[in-house]
Short mmCIF file of C-alpha atoms and ligand atoms in Angstrom, two decimals:
data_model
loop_
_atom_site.label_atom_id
_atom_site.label_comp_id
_atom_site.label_asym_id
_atom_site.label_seq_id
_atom_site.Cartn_x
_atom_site.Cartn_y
_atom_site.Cartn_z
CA UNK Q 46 5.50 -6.73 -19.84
CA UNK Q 47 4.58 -3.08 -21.12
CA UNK Q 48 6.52 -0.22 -18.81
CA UNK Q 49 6.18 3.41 -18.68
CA UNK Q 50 8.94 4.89 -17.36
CA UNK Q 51 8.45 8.73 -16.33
CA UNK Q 52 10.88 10.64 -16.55
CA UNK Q 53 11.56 14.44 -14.50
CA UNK Q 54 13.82 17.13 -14.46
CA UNK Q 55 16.48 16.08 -12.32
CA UNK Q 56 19.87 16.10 -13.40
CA UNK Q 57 19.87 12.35 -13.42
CA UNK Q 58 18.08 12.09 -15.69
CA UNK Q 59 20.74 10.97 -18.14
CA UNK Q 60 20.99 7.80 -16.25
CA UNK Q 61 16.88 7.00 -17.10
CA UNK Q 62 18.78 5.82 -20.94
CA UNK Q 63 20.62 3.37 -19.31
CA UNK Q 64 17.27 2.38 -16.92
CA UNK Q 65 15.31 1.86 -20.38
CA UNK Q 66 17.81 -0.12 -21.82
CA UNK Q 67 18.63 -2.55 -19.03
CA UNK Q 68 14.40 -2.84 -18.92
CA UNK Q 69 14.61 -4.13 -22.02
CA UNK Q 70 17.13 -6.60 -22.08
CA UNK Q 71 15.09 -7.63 -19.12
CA UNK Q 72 12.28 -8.71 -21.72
CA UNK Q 73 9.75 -5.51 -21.74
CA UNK Q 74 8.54 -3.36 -24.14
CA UNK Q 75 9.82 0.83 -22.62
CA UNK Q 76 7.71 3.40 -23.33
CA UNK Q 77 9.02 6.59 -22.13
CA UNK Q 78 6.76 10.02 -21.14
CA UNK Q 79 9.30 13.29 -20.38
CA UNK Q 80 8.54 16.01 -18.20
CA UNK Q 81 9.11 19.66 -20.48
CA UNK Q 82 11.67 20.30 -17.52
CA UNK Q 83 13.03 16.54 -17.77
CA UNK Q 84 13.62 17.58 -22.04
CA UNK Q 85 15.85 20.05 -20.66
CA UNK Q 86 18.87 16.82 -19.43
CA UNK Q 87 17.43 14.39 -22.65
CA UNK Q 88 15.66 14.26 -25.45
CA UNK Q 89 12.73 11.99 -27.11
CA UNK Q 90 15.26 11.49 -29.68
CA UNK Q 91 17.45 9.56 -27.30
CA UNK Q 92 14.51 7.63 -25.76
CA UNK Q 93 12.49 6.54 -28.77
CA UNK Q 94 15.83 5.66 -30.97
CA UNK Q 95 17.01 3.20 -27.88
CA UNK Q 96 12.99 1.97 -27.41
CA UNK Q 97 11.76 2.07 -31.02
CA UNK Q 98 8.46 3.52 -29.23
CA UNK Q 99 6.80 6.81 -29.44
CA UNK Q 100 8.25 9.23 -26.30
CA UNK Q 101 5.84 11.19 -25.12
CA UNK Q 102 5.80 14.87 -23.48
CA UNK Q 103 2.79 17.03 -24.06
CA UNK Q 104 -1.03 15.81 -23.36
CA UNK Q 105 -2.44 16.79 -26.46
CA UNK Q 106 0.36 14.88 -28.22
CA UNK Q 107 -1.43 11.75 -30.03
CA UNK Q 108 0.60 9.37 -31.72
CA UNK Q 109 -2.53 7.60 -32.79
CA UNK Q 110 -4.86 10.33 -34.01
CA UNK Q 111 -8.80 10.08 -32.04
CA UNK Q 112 -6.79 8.06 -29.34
CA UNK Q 113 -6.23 9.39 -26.09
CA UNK Q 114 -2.44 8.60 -25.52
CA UNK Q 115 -2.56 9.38 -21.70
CA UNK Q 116 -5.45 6.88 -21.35
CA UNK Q 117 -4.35 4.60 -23.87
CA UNK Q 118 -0.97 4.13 -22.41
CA UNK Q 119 -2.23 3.81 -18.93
CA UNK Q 120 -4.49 1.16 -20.13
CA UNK Q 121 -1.39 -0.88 -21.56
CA UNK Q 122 1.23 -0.62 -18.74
CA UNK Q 123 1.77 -3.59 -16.81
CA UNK Q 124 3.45 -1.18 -14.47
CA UNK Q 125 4.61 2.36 -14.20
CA UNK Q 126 8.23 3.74 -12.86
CA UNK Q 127 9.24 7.16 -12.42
CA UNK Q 128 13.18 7.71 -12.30
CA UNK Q 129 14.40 10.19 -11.70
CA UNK Q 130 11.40 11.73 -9.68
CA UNK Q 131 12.09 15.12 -8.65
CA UNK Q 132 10.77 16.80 -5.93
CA UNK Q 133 7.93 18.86 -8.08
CA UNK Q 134 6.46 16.23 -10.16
CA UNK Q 135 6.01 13.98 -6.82
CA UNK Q 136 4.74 16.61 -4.85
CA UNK Q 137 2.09 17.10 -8.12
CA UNK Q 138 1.27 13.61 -7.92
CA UNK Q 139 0.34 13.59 -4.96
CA UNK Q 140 -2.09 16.27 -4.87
CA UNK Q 141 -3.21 15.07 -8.11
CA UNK Q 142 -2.30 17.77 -10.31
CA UNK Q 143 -2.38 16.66 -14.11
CA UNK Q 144 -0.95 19.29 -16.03
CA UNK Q 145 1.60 17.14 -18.50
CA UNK Q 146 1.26 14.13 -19.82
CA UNK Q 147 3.14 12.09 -17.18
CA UNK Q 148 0.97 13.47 -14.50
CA UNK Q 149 -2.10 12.98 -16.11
CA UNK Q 150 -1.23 9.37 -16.76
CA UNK Q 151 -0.64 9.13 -13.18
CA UNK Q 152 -4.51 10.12 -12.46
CA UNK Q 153 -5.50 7.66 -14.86
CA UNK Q 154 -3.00 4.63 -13.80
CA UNK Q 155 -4.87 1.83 -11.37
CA UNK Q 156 -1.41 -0.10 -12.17
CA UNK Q 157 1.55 -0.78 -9.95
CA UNK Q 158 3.94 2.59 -9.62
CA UNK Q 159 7.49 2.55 -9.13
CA UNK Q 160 8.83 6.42 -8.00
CA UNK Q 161 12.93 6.76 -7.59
CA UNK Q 162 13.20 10.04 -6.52
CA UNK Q 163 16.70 12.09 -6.88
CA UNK Q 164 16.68 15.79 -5.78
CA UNK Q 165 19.42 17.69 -3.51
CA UNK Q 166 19.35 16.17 0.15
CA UNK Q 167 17.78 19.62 1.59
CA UNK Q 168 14.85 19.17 -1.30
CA UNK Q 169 14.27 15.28 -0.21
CA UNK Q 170 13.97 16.55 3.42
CA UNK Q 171 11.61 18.79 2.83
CA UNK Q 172 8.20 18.53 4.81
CA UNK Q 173 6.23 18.83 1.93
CA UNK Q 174 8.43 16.21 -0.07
CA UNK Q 175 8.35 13.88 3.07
CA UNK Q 176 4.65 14.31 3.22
CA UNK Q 177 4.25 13.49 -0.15
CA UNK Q 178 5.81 10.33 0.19
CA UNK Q 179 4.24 8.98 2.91
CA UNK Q 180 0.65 10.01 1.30
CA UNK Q 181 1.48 8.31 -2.43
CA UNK Q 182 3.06 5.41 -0.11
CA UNK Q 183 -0.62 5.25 1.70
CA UNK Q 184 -2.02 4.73 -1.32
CA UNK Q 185 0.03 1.82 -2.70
CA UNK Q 186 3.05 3.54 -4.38
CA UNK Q 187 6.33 2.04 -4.02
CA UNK Q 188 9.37 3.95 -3.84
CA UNK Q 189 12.94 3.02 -3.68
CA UNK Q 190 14.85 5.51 -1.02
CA UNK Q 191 17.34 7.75 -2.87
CA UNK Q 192 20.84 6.93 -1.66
CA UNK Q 193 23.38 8.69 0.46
CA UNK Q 194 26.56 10.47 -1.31
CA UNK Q 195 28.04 13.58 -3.04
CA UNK Q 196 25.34 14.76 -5.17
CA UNK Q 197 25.67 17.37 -7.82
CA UNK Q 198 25.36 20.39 -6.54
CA UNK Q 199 28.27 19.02 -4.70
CA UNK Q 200 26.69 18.93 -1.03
CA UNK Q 201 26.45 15.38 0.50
CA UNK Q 202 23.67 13.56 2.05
CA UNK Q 203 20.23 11.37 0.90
CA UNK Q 204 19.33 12.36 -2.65
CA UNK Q 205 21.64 10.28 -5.24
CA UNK Q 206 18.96 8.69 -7.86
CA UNK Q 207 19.40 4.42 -6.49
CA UNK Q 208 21.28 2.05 -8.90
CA UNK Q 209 20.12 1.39 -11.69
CA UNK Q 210 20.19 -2.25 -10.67
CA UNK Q 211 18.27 -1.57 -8.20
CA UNK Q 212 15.37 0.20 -9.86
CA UNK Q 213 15.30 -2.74 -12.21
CA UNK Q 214 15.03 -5.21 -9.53
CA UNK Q 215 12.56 -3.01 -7.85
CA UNK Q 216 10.39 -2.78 -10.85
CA UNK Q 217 10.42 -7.10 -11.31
CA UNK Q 218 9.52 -7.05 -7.63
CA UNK Q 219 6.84 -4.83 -8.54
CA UNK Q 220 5.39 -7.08 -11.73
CA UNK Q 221 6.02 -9.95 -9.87
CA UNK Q 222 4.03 -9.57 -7.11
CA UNK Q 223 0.70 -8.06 -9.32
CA UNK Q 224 0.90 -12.20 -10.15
CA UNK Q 225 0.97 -13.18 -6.75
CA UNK Q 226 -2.87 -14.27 -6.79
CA UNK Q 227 -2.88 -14.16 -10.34
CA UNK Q 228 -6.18 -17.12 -10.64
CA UNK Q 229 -7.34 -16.59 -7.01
CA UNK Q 230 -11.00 -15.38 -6.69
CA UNK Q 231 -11.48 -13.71 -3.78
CA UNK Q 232 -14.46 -12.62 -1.85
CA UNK Q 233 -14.71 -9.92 0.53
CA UNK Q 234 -17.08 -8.83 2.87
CA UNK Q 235 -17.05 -5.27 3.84
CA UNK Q 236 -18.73 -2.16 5.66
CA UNK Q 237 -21.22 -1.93 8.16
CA UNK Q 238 -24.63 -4.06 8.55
CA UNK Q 239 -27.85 -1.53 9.10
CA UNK Q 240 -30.72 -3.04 10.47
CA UNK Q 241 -34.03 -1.82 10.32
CA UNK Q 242 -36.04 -0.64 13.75
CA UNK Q 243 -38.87 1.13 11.33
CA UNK Q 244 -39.13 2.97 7.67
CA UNK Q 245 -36.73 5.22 8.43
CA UNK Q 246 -34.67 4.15 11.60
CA UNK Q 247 -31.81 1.46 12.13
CA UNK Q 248 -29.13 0.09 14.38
CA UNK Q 249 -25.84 0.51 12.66
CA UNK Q 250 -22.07 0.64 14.10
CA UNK Q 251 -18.72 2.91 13.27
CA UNK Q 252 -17.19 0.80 10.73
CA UNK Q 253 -16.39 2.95 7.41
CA UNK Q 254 -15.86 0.78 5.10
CA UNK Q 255 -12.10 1.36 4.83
CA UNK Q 256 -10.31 -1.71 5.62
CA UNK Q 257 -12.41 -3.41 3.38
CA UNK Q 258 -11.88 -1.01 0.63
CA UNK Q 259 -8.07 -1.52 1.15
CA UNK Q 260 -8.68 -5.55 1.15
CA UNK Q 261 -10.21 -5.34 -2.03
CA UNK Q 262 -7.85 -3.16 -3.97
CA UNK Q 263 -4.68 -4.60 -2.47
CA UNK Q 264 -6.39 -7.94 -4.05
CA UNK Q 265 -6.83 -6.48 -7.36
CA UNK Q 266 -3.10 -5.02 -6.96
CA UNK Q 267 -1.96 -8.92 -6.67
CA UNK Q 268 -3.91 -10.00 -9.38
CA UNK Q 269 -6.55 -11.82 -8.16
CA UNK Q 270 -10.57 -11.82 -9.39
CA UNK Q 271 -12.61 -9.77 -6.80
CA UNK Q 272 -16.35 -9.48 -5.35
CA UNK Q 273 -17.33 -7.32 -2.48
CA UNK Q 274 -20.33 -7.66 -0.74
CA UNK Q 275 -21.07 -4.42 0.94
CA UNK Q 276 -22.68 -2.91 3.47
CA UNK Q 277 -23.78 1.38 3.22
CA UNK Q 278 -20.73 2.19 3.56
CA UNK Q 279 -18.43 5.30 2.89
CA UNK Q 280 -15.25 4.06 1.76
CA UNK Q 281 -15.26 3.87 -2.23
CA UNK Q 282 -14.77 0.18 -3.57
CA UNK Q 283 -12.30 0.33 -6.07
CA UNK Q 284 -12.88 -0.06 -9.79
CA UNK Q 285 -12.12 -3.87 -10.99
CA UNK Q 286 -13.74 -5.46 -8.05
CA UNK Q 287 -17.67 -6.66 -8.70
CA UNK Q 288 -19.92 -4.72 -6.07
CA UNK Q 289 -22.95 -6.45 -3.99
CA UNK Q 290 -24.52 -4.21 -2.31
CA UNK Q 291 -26.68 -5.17 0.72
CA UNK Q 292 -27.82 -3.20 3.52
CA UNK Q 293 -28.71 -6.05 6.33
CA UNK Q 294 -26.96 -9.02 8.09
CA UNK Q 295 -29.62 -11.12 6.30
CA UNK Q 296 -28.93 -9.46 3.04
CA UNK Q 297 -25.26 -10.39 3.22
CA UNK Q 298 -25.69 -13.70 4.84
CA UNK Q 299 -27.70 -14.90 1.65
CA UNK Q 300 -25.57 -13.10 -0.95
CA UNK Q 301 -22.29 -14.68 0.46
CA UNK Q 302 -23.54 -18.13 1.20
CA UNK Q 303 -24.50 -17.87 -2.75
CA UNK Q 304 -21.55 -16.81 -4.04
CA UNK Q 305 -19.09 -18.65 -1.36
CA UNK Q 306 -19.08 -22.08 -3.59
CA UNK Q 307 -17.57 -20.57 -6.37
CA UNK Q 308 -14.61 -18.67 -4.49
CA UNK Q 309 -10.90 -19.28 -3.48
CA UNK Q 310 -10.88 -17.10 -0.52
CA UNK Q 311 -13.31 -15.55 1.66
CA UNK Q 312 -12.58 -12.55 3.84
CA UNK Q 313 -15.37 -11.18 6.01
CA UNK Q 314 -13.95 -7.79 6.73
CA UNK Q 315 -17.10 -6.74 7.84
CA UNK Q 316 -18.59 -5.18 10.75
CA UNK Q 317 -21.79 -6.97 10.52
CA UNK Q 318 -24.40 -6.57 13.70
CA UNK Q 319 -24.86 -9.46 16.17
CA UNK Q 320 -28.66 -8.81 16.13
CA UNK Q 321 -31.54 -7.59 14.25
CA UNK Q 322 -34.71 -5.84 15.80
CA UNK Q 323 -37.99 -8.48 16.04
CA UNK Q 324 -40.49 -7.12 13.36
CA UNK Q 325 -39.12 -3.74 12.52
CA UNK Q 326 -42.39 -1.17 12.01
CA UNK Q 327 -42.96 -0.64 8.24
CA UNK Q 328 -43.96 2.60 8.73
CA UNK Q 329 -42.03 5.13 10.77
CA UNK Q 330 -42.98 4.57 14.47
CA UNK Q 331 -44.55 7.67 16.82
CA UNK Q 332 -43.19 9.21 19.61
CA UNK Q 333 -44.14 7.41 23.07
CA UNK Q 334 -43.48 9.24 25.79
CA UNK Q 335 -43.04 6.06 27.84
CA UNK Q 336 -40.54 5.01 25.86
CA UNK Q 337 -40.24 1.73 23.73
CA UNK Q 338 -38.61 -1.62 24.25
CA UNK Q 339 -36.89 -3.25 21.36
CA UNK Q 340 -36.62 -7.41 20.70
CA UNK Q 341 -33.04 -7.97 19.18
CA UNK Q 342 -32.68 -11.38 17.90
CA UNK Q 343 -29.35 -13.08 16.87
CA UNK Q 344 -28.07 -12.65 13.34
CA UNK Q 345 -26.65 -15.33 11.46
CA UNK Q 346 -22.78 -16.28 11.75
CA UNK Q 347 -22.03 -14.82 8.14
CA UNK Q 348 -18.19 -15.91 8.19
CA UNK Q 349 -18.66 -19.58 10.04
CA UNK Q 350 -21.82 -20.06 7.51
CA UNK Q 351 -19.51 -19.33 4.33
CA UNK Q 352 -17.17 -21.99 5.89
CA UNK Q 353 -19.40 -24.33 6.01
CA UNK Q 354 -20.22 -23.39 2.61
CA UNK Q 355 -17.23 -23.82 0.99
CA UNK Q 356 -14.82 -26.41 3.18
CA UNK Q 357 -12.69 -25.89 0.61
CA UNK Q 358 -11.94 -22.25 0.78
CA UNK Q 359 -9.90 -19.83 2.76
CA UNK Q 360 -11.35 -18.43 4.80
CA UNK Q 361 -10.07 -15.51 7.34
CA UNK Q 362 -12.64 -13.18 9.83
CA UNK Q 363 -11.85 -10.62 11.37
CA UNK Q 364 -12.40 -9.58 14.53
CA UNK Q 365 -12.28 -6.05 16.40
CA UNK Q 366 -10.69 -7.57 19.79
CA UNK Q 367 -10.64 -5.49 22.62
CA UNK Q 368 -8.32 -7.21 24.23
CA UNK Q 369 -5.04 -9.23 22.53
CA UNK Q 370 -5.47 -12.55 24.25
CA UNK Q 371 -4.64 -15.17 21.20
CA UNK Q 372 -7.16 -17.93 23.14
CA UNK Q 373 -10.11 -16.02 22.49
CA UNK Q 374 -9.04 -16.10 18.77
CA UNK Q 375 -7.94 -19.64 18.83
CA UNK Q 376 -11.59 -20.78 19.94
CA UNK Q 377 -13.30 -18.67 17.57
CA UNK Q 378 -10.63 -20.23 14.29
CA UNK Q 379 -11.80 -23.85 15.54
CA UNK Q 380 -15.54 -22.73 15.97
CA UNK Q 381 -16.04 -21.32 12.72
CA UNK Q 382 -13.50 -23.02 10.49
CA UNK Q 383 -11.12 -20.41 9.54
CA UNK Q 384 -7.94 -20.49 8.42
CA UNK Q 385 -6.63 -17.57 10.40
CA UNK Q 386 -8.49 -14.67 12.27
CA UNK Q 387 -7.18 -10.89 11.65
CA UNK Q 388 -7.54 -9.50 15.50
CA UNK Q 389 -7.86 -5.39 15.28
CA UNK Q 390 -6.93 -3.86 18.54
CA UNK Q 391 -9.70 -1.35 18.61
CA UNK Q 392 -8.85 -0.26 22.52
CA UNK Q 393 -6.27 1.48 20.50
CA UNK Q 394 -7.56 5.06 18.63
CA UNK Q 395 -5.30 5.51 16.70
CA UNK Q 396 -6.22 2.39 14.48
CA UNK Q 397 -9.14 0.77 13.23
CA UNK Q 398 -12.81 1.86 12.03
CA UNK Q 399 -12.59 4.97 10.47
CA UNK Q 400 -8.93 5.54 10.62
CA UNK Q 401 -6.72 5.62 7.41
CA UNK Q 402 -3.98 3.02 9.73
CA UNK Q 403 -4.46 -0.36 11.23
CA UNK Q 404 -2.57 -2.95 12.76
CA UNK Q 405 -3.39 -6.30 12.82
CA UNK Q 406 -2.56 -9.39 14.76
CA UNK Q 407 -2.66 -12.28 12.20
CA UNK Q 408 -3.13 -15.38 14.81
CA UNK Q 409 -3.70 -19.01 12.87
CA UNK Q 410 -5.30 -22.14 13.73
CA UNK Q 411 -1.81 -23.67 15.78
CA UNK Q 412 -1.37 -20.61 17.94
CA UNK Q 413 1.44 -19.15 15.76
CA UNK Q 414 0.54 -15.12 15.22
CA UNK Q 415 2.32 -12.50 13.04
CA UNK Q 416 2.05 -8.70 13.81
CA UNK Q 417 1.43 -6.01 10.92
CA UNK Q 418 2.55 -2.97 13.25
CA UNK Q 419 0.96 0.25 12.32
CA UNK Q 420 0.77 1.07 8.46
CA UNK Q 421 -1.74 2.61 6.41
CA UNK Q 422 -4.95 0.27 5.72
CA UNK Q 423 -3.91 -0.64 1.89
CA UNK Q 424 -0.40 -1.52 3.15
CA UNK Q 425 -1.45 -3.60 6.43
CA UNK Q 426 -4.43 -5.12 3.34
CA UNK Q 427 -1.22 -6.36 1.28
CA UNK Q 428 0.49 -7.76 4.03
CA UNK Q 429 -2.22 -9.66 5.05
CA UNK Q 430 -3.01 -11.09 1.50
CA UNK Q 431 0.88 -12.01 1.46
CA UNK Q 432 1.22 -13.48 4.89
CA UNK Q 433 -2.15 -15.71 4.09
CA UNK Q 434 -0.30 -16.44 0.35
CA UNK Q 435 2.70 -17.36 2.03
CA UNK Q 436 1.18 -19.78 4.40
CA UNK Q 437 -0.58 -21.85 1.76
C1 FMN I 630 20.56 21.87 -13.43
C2 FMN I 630 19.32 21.51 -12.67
C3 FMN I 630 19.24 20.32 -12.02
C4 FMN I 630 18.10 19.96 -11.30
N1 FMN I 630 18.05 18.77 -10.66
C5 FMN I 630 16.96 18.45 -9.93
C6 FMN I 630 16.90 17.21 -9.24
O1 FMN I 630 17.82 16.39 -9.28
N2 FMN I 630 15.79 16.93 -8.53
C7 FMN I 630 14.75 17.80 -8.45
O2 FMN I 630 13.78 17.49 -7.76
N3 FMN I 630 14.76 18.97 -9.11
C8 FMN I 630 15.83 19.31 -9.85
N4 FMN I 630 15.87 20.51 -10.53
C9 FMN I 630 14.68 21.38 -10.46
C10 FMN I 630 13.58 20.86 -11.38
O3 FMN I 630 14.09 20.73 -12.72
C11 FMN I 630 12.40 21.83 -11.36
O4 FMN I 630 11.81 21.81 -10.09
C12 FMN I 630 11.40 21.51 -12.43
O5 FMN I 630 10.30 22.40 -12.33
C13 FMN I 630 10.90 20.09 -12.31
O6 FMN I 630 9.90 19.86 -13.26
P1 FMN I 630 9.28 18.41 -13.48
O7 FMN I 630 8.98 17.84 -12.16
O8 FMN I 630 8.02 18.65 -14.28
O9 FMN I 630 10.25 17.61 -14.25
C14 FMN I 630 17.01 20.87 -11.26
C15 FMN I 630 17.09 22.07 -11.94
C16 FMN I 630 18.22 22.39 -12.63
C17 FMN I 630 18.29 23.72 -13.34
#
């Protein structure tokens, strides 16, 4: 596998020589991108005499003239680990600042990311470096925690750069698991349903999109081949996955029953609407001051239809539960023929529909249930693909 390791200007950064080697006799190919501040500690003599590659510092530096290194290498990497990480180049990452060639490669990257940050304990408790974290963690980036000790500025507390043992078996956790549904084609329903009441009116509901945004990329993330069929919604779909757009219950219905045959997995993420309005007005209706009554009629079962479809695929709903009582699932998994329903609690505000965190309840077709607790929606995404992977 082809690694980029970054390194920053932390005073471990020595021990990012040994990291590249031990990569290596691992069985991948090091390429290694320096911060100016990290060239300070070690040189690109060091790193491209132990990797035979190019080491990279500068973003105009092209090692292939007319070829974008910063693109090209974020192309190539398998996967991408940072060690050490200091406390400035995370906090640039995650504002998206790209103003050297490691941070630029980070805008570019839609790969796997690895950050070990080191940094003086004080600097690692910092709100800003906390907040950082927990917003590159949001978005899929695994870190592995600093450790505790006497540190070099000789005060003692969280901050030591991990093992380098460690980071190595991090970083095969992290190529590992971008096979876990390496072959598995996966199709995902996702956003809202709007259904027409004239030209220009429709009944709609909250959902944003999000969740199945998060589905979709934590499925690319592990591997797998992905189509979304989606609703209007907000949330961007991430780049890899093949886009459907519809805009009605009916729209989706056909699309999914027409693609179902030909997929592994089905997730219907969706918020799609129980009914349609009875001959919606093609134009744009008046004004009646006596008001208007409106015929709803019953949309299709989209999930229990692509079932039925496909007996042979997996197929998980979800469902926006107000209340946690696993029967009401249980019925609905035998009903429809799904292999496990994803219950949202959406009583609770601080989760669900247009919130960056969910929790799910994970019940299955025997009863058994497994509980996310609250993480951000591309986290609670991967655990759900895993948890389904692992049941299999
Ligand atoms: C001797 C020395 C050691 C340093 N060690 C660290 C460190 O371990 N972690 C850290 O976050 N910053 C450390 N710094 C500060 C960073 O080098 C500084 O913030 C720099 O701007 C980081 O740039 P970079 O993120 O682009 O590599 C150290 C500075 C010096 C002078």
């Amino acid at each position: 596998m082809n690694i980029v390791l970054g390194v920053s200007g932390s005073i471990a950064a020595y021990r990012a020589a040994d990291l590249a080697r031990e990569l290596m006799r691992a069985g991948h190919t090091v390429r290694v991108c320096l911060t100016d501040a990290a060239q300070n500690f070690v040189s690109t003599v060091l790193f491209e005499t132990l990797t035979g590659q190019p080491c990279l510092v500068d973003t105009f530096q092209e090692p292939i003239p007319g070829r974008m290194a910063h693109i090209d290498w974020a192309r190539q990497a398998d996967a991408i680990v940072i060690a050490p990480a200091t406390a400035n180049t995370i906090n640039k990452i995650a504002q998206g600042i790209g103003d050297n060639m490691l941070t630029t490669l980070m805008l570019v990257t839609t790969k796997p990311v690895l950050i070990a940050p080191a940094m003086n304990p004080n600097m690692y408790l910092d709100d800003t470096v906390q907040a950082s974290i927990s917003l590159l963690k949001s978005r899929g980036v695994e870190f592995i925690e600093p450790t505790e000790g006497d540190v070099a500025c000789g005060e003692h507390g969280q901050g030591k750069l991990a093992s380098i043992p460690a980071i190595v078996a991090a970083t095969q956790e992290l190529l590992t698991s971008s096979d876990l549904l390496s072959g598995v084609r996966v199709l995902i329903t996702s956003g809202p349903t709007q259904e027409p009441i004239d030209a220009v009116r429709y009944i709609s509901n909250r959902s944003s999109g999000k969740m199945g945004a998060a589905v979709a990329k934590a499925a690319l993330r592990l591997g797998a081949t992905v189509t979304v069929v989606s609703g209007p919604q907000d949330a961007p779909l991430p780049l890899g996955a093949t886009v459907v757009p519809v805009r009605t219950a009916a729209e989706m219905h056909g699309e999914v029953l027409s693609l179902a045959p030909d997929f592994d997995w089905i997730i219907g993420v969706a918020a799609v609407a129980d009914y349609h309005v009875e001959n919606p007005d093609p134009g744009k209706m008046r004004r009646n001051p006596d008001g208007i009554q409106l015929s709803l009629a019953p949309n299709p079962d989209i999930i229990a239809d692509a079932a039925r479809a496909n007996p042979k695929a997996t197929v998980i709903g979800f469902a926006a539960e107000p209340s946690q009582d696993p029967s009401i699932a249980q019925e609905k998994i035998s009903r429809k023929g799904l292999f496990a329903i994803a219950a949202n609690d959406i009583s609770n505000s601080e989760i669900g529909f247009s919130s960056d965190n969910n929790r799910l309840n994970l019940i299955f077709a025997d009863g058994s249930s497994v509980d996310s607790g609250v993480h951000s929606k591309f986290q609670v995404a991967t655990w759900l693909l895993r948890e389904i992977r692992a049941r299999l």
